[in-house]
CSV table of C-alpha atoms in Angstrom, one decimal:
chain,number,residue,atom,x,y,z
A,1,MET,CA,9.3,2.3,9.2
A,2,ALA,CA,10.0,2.6,12.8
A,3,PRO,CA,12.5,-0.1,14.6
A,4,ALA,CA,10.3,-3.2,15.9
A,5,ILE,CA,9.9,-2.2,19.9
A,6,ALA,CA,12.4,-4.2,22.4
A,7,GLY,CA,10.3,-6.3,25.1
A,8,ALA,CA,11.5,-6.7,28.8
A,9,SER,CA,13.6,-8.6,29.4
A,10,GLY,CA,13.2,-12.1,32.0
A,11,GLY,CA,14.6,-14.8,33.0
A,12,GLY,CA,14.5,-18.4,31.9
A,13,ASP,CA,12.3,-19.6,28.8
A,14,ALA,CA,11.1,-16.3,28.4
A,15,GLN,CA,14.1,-14.4,27.0
A,16,GLN,CA,13.5,-17.9,24.1
A,17,LYS,CA,10.0,-16.4,23.2
A,18,LYS,CA,9.1,-13.8,20.3
A,19,ASP,CA,5.9,-12.6,20.3
A,20,ILE,CA,3.9,-13.4,16.9
A,21,TRP,CA,4.5,-10.1,15.5
A,22,SER,CA,8.2,-10.5,15.8
A,23,LEU,CA,7.9,-14.2,13.7
A,24,ILE,CA,5.7,-12.0,11.3
A,25,LEU,CA,8.6,-9.1,10.7
A,26,GLU,CA,11.4,-12.0,10.0
A,27,GLN,CA,9.5,-14.1,7.5
A,28,LYS,CA,8.4,-10.5,5.9
A,29,LYS,CA,11.9,-9.0,6.1
A,30,GLY,CA,13.7,-12.2,4.2
A,31,ALA,CA,10.8,-12.4,2.2
A,32,GLY,CA,11.9,-8.5,1.0
A,33,LYS,CA,15.1,-9.0,0.8
A,34,ALA,CA,14.7,-11.5,-1.3
A,35,ARG,CA,12.9,-9.7,-3.4
A,36,GLY,CA,14.7,-6.5,-2.7
A,37,ALA,CA,12.1,-4.7,-1.0
A,38,GLY,CA,10.1,-4.8,2.1
A,39,ASP,CA,6.2,-5.1,3.1
A,40,LEU,CA,4.1,-2.7,4.9
A,41,PRO,CA,1.9,-4.9,7.5
A,42,ASP,CA,-2.2,-5.1,6.6
A,43,SER,CA,-4.0,-2.3,8.2
A,44,HIS,CA,-7.2,-2.7,10.4
A,45,VAL,CA,-10.4,-0.2,9.8
A,46,TYR,CA,-12.8,0.1,11.9
A,47,PHE,CA,-16.1,1.6,10.9
A,48,VAL,CA,-18.5,1.9,13.9
A,49,GLY,CA,-21.6,4.6,14.8
A,50,ALA,CA,-25.4,5.5,14.2
A,51,VAL,CA,-27.8,2.4,13.2
A,52,ARG,CA,-28.5,2.9,9.8
A,53,GLY,CA,-26.7,5.7,9.9
A,54,GLY,CA,-24.7,5.3,6.4
A,55,LYS,CA,-21.3,2.9,7.3
A,56,SER,CA,-22.4,0.4,4.1
A,57,THR,CA,-22.5,3.0,2.0
A,58,LEU,CA,-18.5,4.7,3.0
A,59,VAL,CA,-16.9,1.3,3.1
A,60,SER,CA,-18.3,0.5,-0.5
A,61,ARG,CA,-17.1,4.2,-2.3
A,62,PHE,CA,-14.3,3.9,-0.3
A,63,LEU,CA,-13.7,0.5,-1.9
A,64,ASN,CA,-14.7,2.0,-5.3
A,65,PRO,CA,-15.9,6.0,-5.2
A,66,ASP,CA,-17.9,5.7,-8.7
A,67,LYS,CA,-20.2,2.9,-7.8
A,68,GLU,CA,-23.4,4.7,-6.7
A,69,GLU,CA,-25.5,1.6,-5.9
A,70,GLU,CA,-27.3,1.4,-2.3
A,71,PRO,CA,-25.7,-1.6,-0.3
A,72,ARG,CA,-27.3,-3.4,1.7
A,73,PRO,CA,-27.5,-2.9,5.2
A,74,GLY,CA,-24.9,-4.7,7.3
A,75,GLN,CA,-25.7,-6.7,10.2
A,76,GLY,CA,-23.7,-8.0,12.6
A,77,LEU,CA,-19.8,-7.7,11.9
A,78,GLU,CA,-19.1,-7.4,8.6
A,79,TYR,CA,-15.7,-7.9,6.7
A,80,THR,CA,-14.4,-6.9,3.5
A,81,PHE,CA,-10.7,-5.8,2.4
A,82,ALA,CA,-9.1,-3.3,0.3
A,83,ARG,CA,-5.6,-3.5,-1.8
A,84,ARG,CA,-3.4,-1.6,-3.0
A,85,SER,CA,-0.5,-1.8,-4.8
A,86,SER,CA,2.7,-1.3,-2.4
A,87,ALA,CA,5.1,1.6,-2.8
A,88,ALA,CA,7.9,-0.2,-2.0
A,89,ALA,CA,7.4,-2.9,-4.7
A,90,ILE,CA,5.8,-3.0,-7.8
A,91,ASP,CA,4.7,-6.8,-7.6
A,92,LYS,CA,3.1,-6.6,-4.0
A,93,LYS,CA,0.0,-5.1,-2.6
A,94,ASP,CA,-0.3,-3.6,0.5
A,95,THR,CA,-4.2,-4.9,2.5
A,96,ALA,CA,-6.5,-3.1,4.6
A,97,HIS,CA,-9.1,-5.3,6.5
A,98,LEU,CA,-12.4,-2.9,7.0
A,99,TRP,CA,-14.8,-4.0,9.6
A,100,GLU,CA,-18.1,-3.0,9.8
A,101,LEU,CA,-20.3,-3.4,13.2
A,102,SER,CA,-23.9,-3.0,12.5
A,103,GLY,CA,-27.3,-3.9,14.4
A,104,GLY,CA,-28.7,-2.3,17.0
A,105,PRO,CA,-27.5,-1.0,20.1
A,106,ALA,CA,-27.8,-5.0,22.0
A,107,LEU,CA,-25.8,-6.3,18.9
A,108,SER,CA,-23.3,-3.6,18.7
A,109,LYS,CA,-22.3,-3.4,22.0
A,110,GLN,CA,-21.5,-7.2,22.5
A,111,LEU,CA,-19.5,-6.9,19.2
A,112,ALA,CA,-17.6,-3.7,21.0
A,113,ASP,CA,-17.6,-5.4,24.0
A,114,GLY,CA,-15.6,-8.7,22.7
A,115,LYS,CA,-12.2,-9.6,22.4
A,116,HIS,CA,-12.0,-10.6,18.4
A,117,ALA,CA,-14.4,-8.0,17.0
A,118,PHE,CA,-13.3,-4.4,17.6
A,119,LEU,CA,-9.8,-3.6,18.3
A,120,PRO,CA,-8.0,-6.7,19.1
A,121,ILE,CA,-4.9,-6.1,20.8
A,122,THR,CA,-3.0,-7.7,18.1
A,123,ALA,CA,-4.1,-5.4,15.4
A,124,ILE,CA,-3.9,-2.1,17.7
A,125,PRO,CA,-0.8,-1.1,15.8
A,126,THR,CA,-2.2,-0.5,12.7
A,127,ALA,CA,-5.8,0.3,13.6
A,128,VAL,CA,-8.0,3.0,12.3
A,129,VAL,CA,-11.4,3.3,14.2
A,130,VAL,CA,-14.2,5.2,12.1
A,131,ILE,CA,-17.2,6.9,13.9
A,132,VAL,CA,-20.1,7.3,11.5
A,133,LEU,CA,-22.0,10.4,12.8
A,134,ASP,CA,-26.1,10.8,11.2
A,135,LEU,CA,-26.6,14.4,9.9
A,136,SER,CA,-30.4,13.6,9.1
A,137,ASN,CA,-30.8,12.9,12.9
A,138,PRO,CA,-28.8,15.2,14.3
A,139,SER,CA,-30.5,14.4,18.2
A,140,GLY,CA,-28.9,11.9,18.3
A,141,VAL,CA,-25.5,13.0,17.3
A,142,LEU,CA,-23.8,13.4,20.2
A,143,ASP,CA,-24.8,10.6,22.0
A,144,THR,CA,-23.6,8.4,19.0
A,145,LEU,CA,-20.3,10.3,19.1
A,146,THR,CA,-19.7,10.1,23.2
A,147,CYS,CA,-20.6,6.1,22.7
A,148,TRP,CA,-18.1,5.5,20.7
A,149,LEU,CA,-15.6,7.5,21.4
A,150,ASN,CA,-15.7,6.0,25.4
A,151,LYS,CA,-16.1,2.3,23.9
A,152,THR,CA,-12.9,3.2,21.8
A,153,GLN,CA,-10.8,4.4,24.9
A,154,GLU,CA,-12.3,1.7,27.1
A,155,ARG,CA,-11.1,-1.2,25.0
A,156,LEU,CA,-7.6,0.6,24.1
A,157,ASP,CA,-6.9,1.0,28.0
A,158,THR,CA,-7.8,-2.7,28.5
A,159,CYS,CA,-5.0,-3.7,25.6
A,160,TYR,CA,-2.2,-1.0,27.3
A,161,ARG,CA,-3.0,-2.2,30.8
A,162,LEU,CA,-2.6,-5.7,29.5
A,163,LEU,CA,0.4,-5.2,27.5
A,164,GLU,CA,2.1,-2.2,30.4
A,165,ARG,CA,1.5,-5.5,33.0
A,166,LYS,CA,3.9,-7.4,30.6
A,167,GLY,CA,6.1,-4.5,30.1
A,168,SER,CA,5.8,-3.5,26.8
A,169,LYS,CA,6.4,0.1,25.5
A,170,LEU,CA,4.2,-0.4,22.7
A,171,PRO,CA,0.9,2.0,24.3
A,172,GLU,CA,3.7,4.7,25.0
A,173,GLN,CA,5.1,4.4,21.5
A,174,LEU,CA,1.5,4.3,20.1
A,175,ARG,CA,1.2,7.8,21.9
A,176,ALA,CA,4.2,9.4,20.6
A,177,ARG,CA,3.5,8.2,17.2
A,178,ALA,CA,-0.2,10.0,17.4
A,179,LYS,CA,1.0,13.2,18.9
A,180,GLN,CA,3.7,13.0,16.0
A,181,ARG,CA,1.3,12.8,13.6
A,182,PHE,CA,-0.8,15.8,15.1
A,183,GLY,CA,2.0,17.9,15.3
A,184,SER,CA,4.4,17.7,18.1
A,185,GLU,CA,5.0,21.5,17.8
A,186,HIS,CA,1.0,22.5,17.8
A,187,GLU,CA,0.1,24.6,20.7
A,188,ASP,CA,-2.9,22.4,22.1
A,189,ALA,CA,-0.4,19.3,21.1
A,190,ASP,CA,-0.3,19.1,25.4
A,191,ALA,CA,-3.7,19.2,26.0
A,192,VAL,CA,-5.3,17.0,23.3
A,193,GLN,CA,-5.9,13.3,24.8
A,194,HIS,CA,-3.8,10.9,22.3
A,195,SER,CA,-5.5,7.3,22.2
A,196,GLY,CA,-2.6,5.6,20.1
A,197,VAL,CA,-5.2,4.6,17.1
A,198,PRO,CA,-6.1,7.1,14.5
A,199,ILE,CA,-9.6,8.4,15.2
A,200,VAL,CA,-12.0,9.7,11.8
A,201,ILE,CA,-15.1,11.7,12.6
A,202,VAL,CA,-17.8,11.1,9.4
A,203,GLY,CA,-20.8,13.5,9.6
A,204,ALA,CA,-22.7,11.3,6.9
A,205,LYS,CA,-25.9,12.7,5.3
A,206,TYR,CA,-25.4,16.1,5.3
A,207,ASP,CA,-27.3,16.6,2.5
A,208,ALA,CA,-29.9,15.9,4.6
A,209,PHE,CA,-28.8,18.8,7.4
A,210,MET,CA,-27.6,21.4,5.2
A,211,ASN,CA,-30.4,23.4,4.6
A,212,ALA,CA,-30.8,23.7,8.3
A,213,ASP,CA,-30.5,27.3,10.1
A,214,PRO,CA,-26.6,28.5,10.0
A,215,GLU,CA,-26.6,29.1,13.7
A,216,VAL,CA,-28.2,25.7,14.3
A,217,ARG,CA,-25.5,24.6,11.9
A,218,LYS,CA,-22.5,26.4,13.8
A,219,VAL,CA,-23.5,24.5,17.0
A,220,MET,CA,-23.3,21.2,15.2
A,221,ALA,CA,-20.2,22.4,13.4
A,222,ARG,CA,-18.4,23.6,16.8
A,223,THR,CA,-19.8,20.7,18.9
A,224,LEU,CA,-18.0,18.0,16.5
A,225,ARG,CA,-15.0,20.3,16.2
A,226,TYR,CA,-14.5,20.9,19.7
A,227,ILE,CA,-14.8,17.3,20.4
A,228,ALA,CA,-13.2,15.7,17.7
A,229,HIS,CA,-9.4,18.3,18.3
A,230,SER,CA,-9.6,17.1,21.8
A,231,ARG,CA,-9.3,13.4,21.0
A,232,GLY,CA,-6.8,14.4,18.0
A,233,ALA,CA,-9.4,13.0,15.4
A,234,SER,CA,-10.2,14.7,11.9
A,235,LEU,CA,-13.5,15.4,10.9
A,236,ILE,CA,-15.1,15.4,7.7
A,237,TYR,CA,-19.0,15.7,6.6
A,238,THR,CA,-20.0,13.4,3.4
A,239,GLY,CA,-23.4,13.4,1.9
A,240,GLY,CA,-25.5,12.7,-1.6
A,241,LEU,CA,-23.4,9.2,-1.5
A,242,GLY,CA,-27.2,7.5,-2.9
A,243,PRO,CA,-27.6,6.8,-6.3
A,244,GLN,CA,-28.7,10.2,-8.4
A,245,PRO,CA,-29.9,11.2,-11.7
A,246,PRO,CA,-27.8,13.0,-14.5
A,247,ALA,CA,-26.3,15.6,-14.0
A,248,SER,CA,-28.1,16.9,-17.2
A,249,SER,CA,-31.6,16.8,-15.6
A,250,GLN,CA,-30.5,18.5,-12.0
A,251,PRO,CA,-30.9,22.0,-10.7
A,252,GLU,CA,-28.3,24.2,-10.4
A,253,GLU,CA,-28.1,23.8,-6.9
A,254,ALA,CA,-28.5,19.8,-7.0
A,255,VAL,CA,-25.4,19.7,-9.8
A,256,ARG,CA,-23.2,21.8,-6.9
A,257,MET,CA,-24.5,19.7,-4.1
A,258,ARG,CA,-22.9,16.8,-6.4
A,259,ALA,CA,-19.7,18.0,-6.6
A,260,THR,CA,-19.3,19.2,-3.1
A,261,SER,CA,-20.2,15.2,-2.0
A,262,LYS,CA,-17.4,14.2,-4.7
A,263,ALA,CA,-15.2,16.6,-3.0
A,264,ALA,CA,-16.4,15.0,0.7
A,265,LEU,CA,-16.0,11.5,-0.4
A,266,ASN,CA,-12.1,12.0,-2.1
A,267,ALA,CA,-11.2,14.0,1.3
A,268,LEU,CA,-12.2,11.0,3.2
A,269,ARG,CA,-10.7,8.5,1.1
A,270,THR,CA,-7.4,10.6,1.3
A,271,VAL,CA,-7.5,10.8,5.0
A,272,LEU,CA,-7.9,6.5,4.9
A,273,ASN,CA,-5.3,6.0,2.2
A,274,HIS,CA,-2.8,8.1,4.7
A,275,TYR,CA,-3.3,6.1,7.6
A,276,VAL,CA,-3.9,2.0,5.7
A,277,PHE,CA,-1.4,2.8,3.0
A,278,ARG,CA,1.2,5.4,4.0
A,279,THR,CA,-0.1,7.7,1.0
A,280,ALA,CA,-0.2,11.9,1.1
A,281,PRO,CA,-1.6,13.5,3.6
A,282,LEU,CA,-4.8,15.7,3.4
A,283,LYS,CA,-4.0,19.1,2.6
A,284,ILE,CA,-7.4,20.8,2.0
A,285,VAL,CA,-9.1,22.1,5.3
A,286,GLU,CA,-12.7,23.4,6.2
A,287,VAL,CA,-13.8,24.9,8.8
A,288,ASP,CA,-17.0,27.0,7.9
A,289,HIS,CA,-19.8,25.4,9.3
A,290,THR,CA,-22.0,27.0,6.1
A,291,ARG,CA,-20.1,23.6,4.2
A,292,ALA,CA,-18.7,20.3,4.8
A,293,LEU,CA,-16.6,20.4,7.2
A,294,CYS,CA,-13.6,19.0,6.3
A,295,ILE,CA,-10.6,19.0,8.9
A,296,PRO,CA,-7.5,16.4,9.6
A,297,ALA,CA,-6.1,15.9,12.4
A,298,GLY,CA,-4.3,18.8,13.9
A,299,ALA,CA,-5.6,21.5,11.3
A,300,ASP,CA,-7.9,22.8,14.3
A,301,ARG,CA,-7.2,24.9,17.3
A,302,PHE,CA,-9.1,25.5,20.0
A,303,ARG,CA,-8.7,29.3,20.1
A,304,GLU,CA,-10.2,29.0,16.9
A,305,ILE,CA,-13.5,26.7,18.1
A,306,GLY,CA,-13.9,28.9,20.7
A,307,ARG,CA,-16.5,28.3,23.4
A,308,PRO,CA,-19.8,29.5,24.3
A,309,LYS,CA,-19.0,30.9,27.7
A,310,GLY,CA,-15.4,32.7,26.2
A,311,GLY,CA,-12.2,32.3,27.8
A,312,SER,CA,-8.7,30.3,26.9
A,313,SER,CA,-10.7,27.2,25.1
A,314,SER,CA,-7.3,25.0,25.9
A,315,ALA,CA,-6.7,26.2,29.5
A,316,ASP,CA,-9.8,24.2,30.8
A,317,LEU,CA,-10.1,21.2,28.6
A,318,GLN,CA,-13.4,19.4,30.6
A,319,ALA,CA,-15.2,22.6,30.6
A,320,GLY,CA,-15.2,23.5,27.7
A,321,LEU,CA,-16.5,20.5,26.3
A,322,SER,CA,-19.0,20.6,28.8
A,323,GLU,CA,-20.3,23.5,27.6
A,324,TRP,CA,-20.4,22.9,23.9
A,325,ARG,CA,-22.4,19.7,25.1
A,326,ALA,CA,-25.3,21.9,26.9
A,327,ILE,CA,-25.4,24.1,24.2
A,328,HIS,CA,-25.9,21.2,22.1
A,329,THR,CA,-28.5,19.3,23.9
A,330,ALA,CA,-30.4,22.5,24.5
A,331,VAL,CA,-30.3,23.0,20.7
A,332,PHE,CA,-30.7,19.2,19.7
A,333,PRO,CA,-33.5,17.5,22.2
A,334,PRO,CA,-32.3,14.2,23.1
A,335,PRO,CA,-34.5,11.7,20.8
A,336,PRO,CA,-37.4,9.7,22.9
A,337,PRO,CA,-35.8,6.4,24.5
A,338,GLU,CA,-35.4,3.8,21.4
A,339,VAL,CA,-37.6,0.5,21.7
A,340,THR,CA,-36.1,-1.9,23.9
A,341,GLU,CA,-34.8,-5.0,21.2
A,342,PRO,CA,-37.0,-8.0,22.4
A,343,GLN,CA,-34.8,-10.6,24.6
A,344,TRP,CA,-35.1,-14.4,23.1
A,345,LYS,CA,-34.8,-16.6,25.8
A,346,LEU,CA,-33.9,-20.1,25.8
A,347,ASP,CA,-35.0,-23.6,27.3
A,348,ARG,CA,-31.2,-25.0,27.5
A,349,ASP,CA,-32.4,-27.6,29.4
A,350,LYS,CA,-35.6,-28.6,26.6
A,351,TYR,CA,-33.3,-28.3,23.6
A,352,ALA,CA,-29.9,-29.7,25.3
A,353,GLU,CA,-27.2,-31.0,23.5
A,354,PRO,CA,-24.4,-32.5,25.6
A,355,GLU,CA,-22.5,-32.8,22.6
A,356,VAL,CA,-22.4,-29.3,21.0
A,357,ASP,CA,-21.8,-28.0,24.4
A,358,SER,CA,-18.5,-30.2,24.8
A,359,VAL,CA,-17.4,-29.0,21.5
A,360,LEU,CA,-18.1,-25.3,22.7
A,361,MET,CA,-16.6,-25.8,26.5
A,362,GLN,CA,-13.6,-27.3,24.8
A,363,LEU,CA,-13.1,-24.1,22.0
A,364,GLN,CA,-13.7,-21.7,24.8
A,365,ALA,CA,-10.8,-23.0,27.1
A,366,GLY,CA,-8.6,-23.1,24.2
A,367,ASP,CA,-9.6,-19.4,23.5
A,368,ARG,CA,-8.5,-18.8,27.4
A,369,LYS,CA,-5.6,-20.3,26.7
A,370,ALA,CA,-4.3,-18.7,23.7
A,371,GLU,CA,-5.4,-15.3,25.0
A,372,ALA,CA,-3.3,-15.7,27.5
A,373,GLU,CA,-0.3,-17.1,25.3
A,374,GLY,CA,-0.8,-14.2,23.0
A,375,GLN,CA,-0.5,-11.5,26.2
A,376,GLU,CA,2.8,-12.9,27.1
A,377,GLU,CA,3.9,-13.1,23.7
A,378,SER,CA,2.3,-9.6,22.7
A,379,SER,CA,4.2,-8.0,25.9
A,380,LYS,CA,7.6,-7.9,24.3
A,381,GLY,CA,6.1,-5.6,21.4
A,382,VAL,CA,5.5,-4.9,17.9
A,383,PRO,CA,6.6,-2.7,15.2
A,384,VAL,CA,4.9,0.8,15.0
A,385,GLN,CA,4.7,2.2,11.2
A,386,ARG,CA,5.7,6.4,11.2
């Protein structure tokens, strides 16, 4: 565990203030000494991506890999948690909070743009973002990936600016940690955009895409590899996670797919467990576009991915991204515009509730005050796990 980050010095009362993370650390440190061991701070995993793309299934199978029942579709912001026996103390359990952002584009945008639902500032040091792509709808893959990569970076940039204005070194240390995890000696380390938060890109429903023309699968694989590598993200294909008939009643190809699905799920669980519970990292790498991709962050290279027009792949990152986006769009034309979600309107004057409105105004004022105090306290930094 890395030492806590020192915040900016200040005069007067500012020197006496301690951010909430420092207080939590002190309490945990004292409790750890009493037991002879320390604790890991809770992790926060955010599952985002395509509507009906398989997010709920991935959450369910991460928690219970042997459960094949199809979970109910998520609605709005879904929450659950995972616990694992702590490596530091046999009588303790480490906790990961799992959040799923579900619903249509408008609802997902509202949740992602909120300050508390998606990547709140206090969760960033131990956050992981899982972007789920629906390979059964290849035309929508690029838009979904671009949308959530941008939303993630925008949210992080906002939090980083708030911290840096207070003199915090947390953003700098998170980026340094990300580069170290990626591989500081990696040939592409300086070309990659290290956001500071682990990103895992999941190509779900691979079983619906695996029989496409090999050249079509190659374009999908190379495009996703290039984008994932440029963001320092992991890329894993999964599929066949729904209910399955007994293996004895399945044809040979289906049995092989079942084995592939199990291996892909195990790879994803290994990657997530490494980030949230500090277990061993994934060692398996698969870059063959005719198979289910499995590429942990830092295991790929621009020169191995290549570019449609040739040239040095890492010399001009944006040019490479543009080339792969162009060829991907040509092979997988964008889908027709989605039907606009109904906009419900309420006549507030007709159904006025003064007492409720008064309480709401008080809560909003309290939230603004708490957020301002939180930004002041967070500026002194939080512990960063290595």
